[in-house]
Amino acid sequence: MGVDLTKFYIAVSLISLLGACQSFKRPEPPATLNSRYNDQQPALSGDGRWLALVSNRNNSNEILLYDLRGKKFIQLPGLNQGNVILESPSLSRTGRYLVYISSVQGRPDVAIYDRATRRAEILTQNYRNWVRNPQISADGRYIVFETARRGQWDIEVLDRGPLIELDIPDGTPVANP
C-alpha cells in the first residue's frame, strides 16, 4: 500500500507541474465599480457619462475608463504601459481627451490621450520643472496644471491652439474664437 501511495503522490506532483507550465492568462478585471481592488482619483467627463480612475486591477497602476451609461469598462489601447506610473486623470466634455500625469523613472510629465486617434502624447517632455494635478477644459483646448518652476507651486495654462479638434457634442456649432 505504501508503494501505491508514493506513486499517487508522484503522479499528482507531475500533473501539477505540467499544469503550471501551461501559458498563464491574466484574469479579466471585474466589470463593476467598487471591487476588491484599490480604485482612486476619480474624474467625471463634463457630460457625466464617463468616469476615469486610477486602479491596480491588473497588478499595476493603470488609468481605467468606465462608461456609466453602459455600465462597463472601455479599452484604452496605447495608454497603459507596464513601466509607467499614471495618475491624476481629467476628462474633457465627452471623454474624448484624457489628461493625466505620466511618470517614467520618477519624472512626472503632463500627458494627453485622444480616444479618437488612440494616441498618447507627452505635453511637457522638454519641461524642466516638476508638474502635478492637470485638468483639461471641457472642449479640450486648455490644460492647467501645477508647476514648481519658481520654487513654489504655481498654476500654468497650456493652450493647445485653435487648430486642434475640439471635444464638442455631435452637431454643436463652434464659434470661431
PDB file of C-alpha atoms in Angstrom, residues 41 53 77 79 91 99 110 124 127 143 146 155 157 160:
ATOM      1  CA  GLN A  41      -8.574  59.577  -8.135  1.00  0.00           C
ATOM      2  CA  LEU A  53      -9.932  56.394 -12.359  1.00  0.00           C
ATOM      3  CA  PRO A  77      -5.259  50.943 -26.385  1.00  0.00           C
ATOM      4  CA  LEU A  79      -2.443  54.281 -22.828  1.00  0.00           C
ATOM      5  CA  LEU A  91     -11.592  64.241 -18.855  1.00  0.00           C
ATOM      6  CA  VAL A  99      -5.143  64.381 -19.453  1.00  0.00           C
ATOM      7  CA  VAL A 110       1.634  66.044 -18.244  1.00  0.00           C
ATOM      8  CA  THR A 124       5.742  68.660 -21.028  1.00  0.00           C
ATOM      9  CA  TYR A 127       9.778  70.953 -19.477  1.00  0.00           C
ATOM     10  CA  ILE A 143      -4.883  72.333 -19.885  1.00  0.00           C
ATOM     11  CA  GLU A 146       0.646  72.994 -11.071  1.00  0.00           C
ATOM     12  CA  ILE A 155      -0.510  77.398 -11.919  1.00  0.00           C
ATOM     13  CA  VAL A 157      -2.169  77.251 -18.523  1.00  0.00           C
ATOM     14  CA  ARG A 160      -3.206  73.589 -27.355  1.00  0.00           C
TER      15      ARG A 160
END
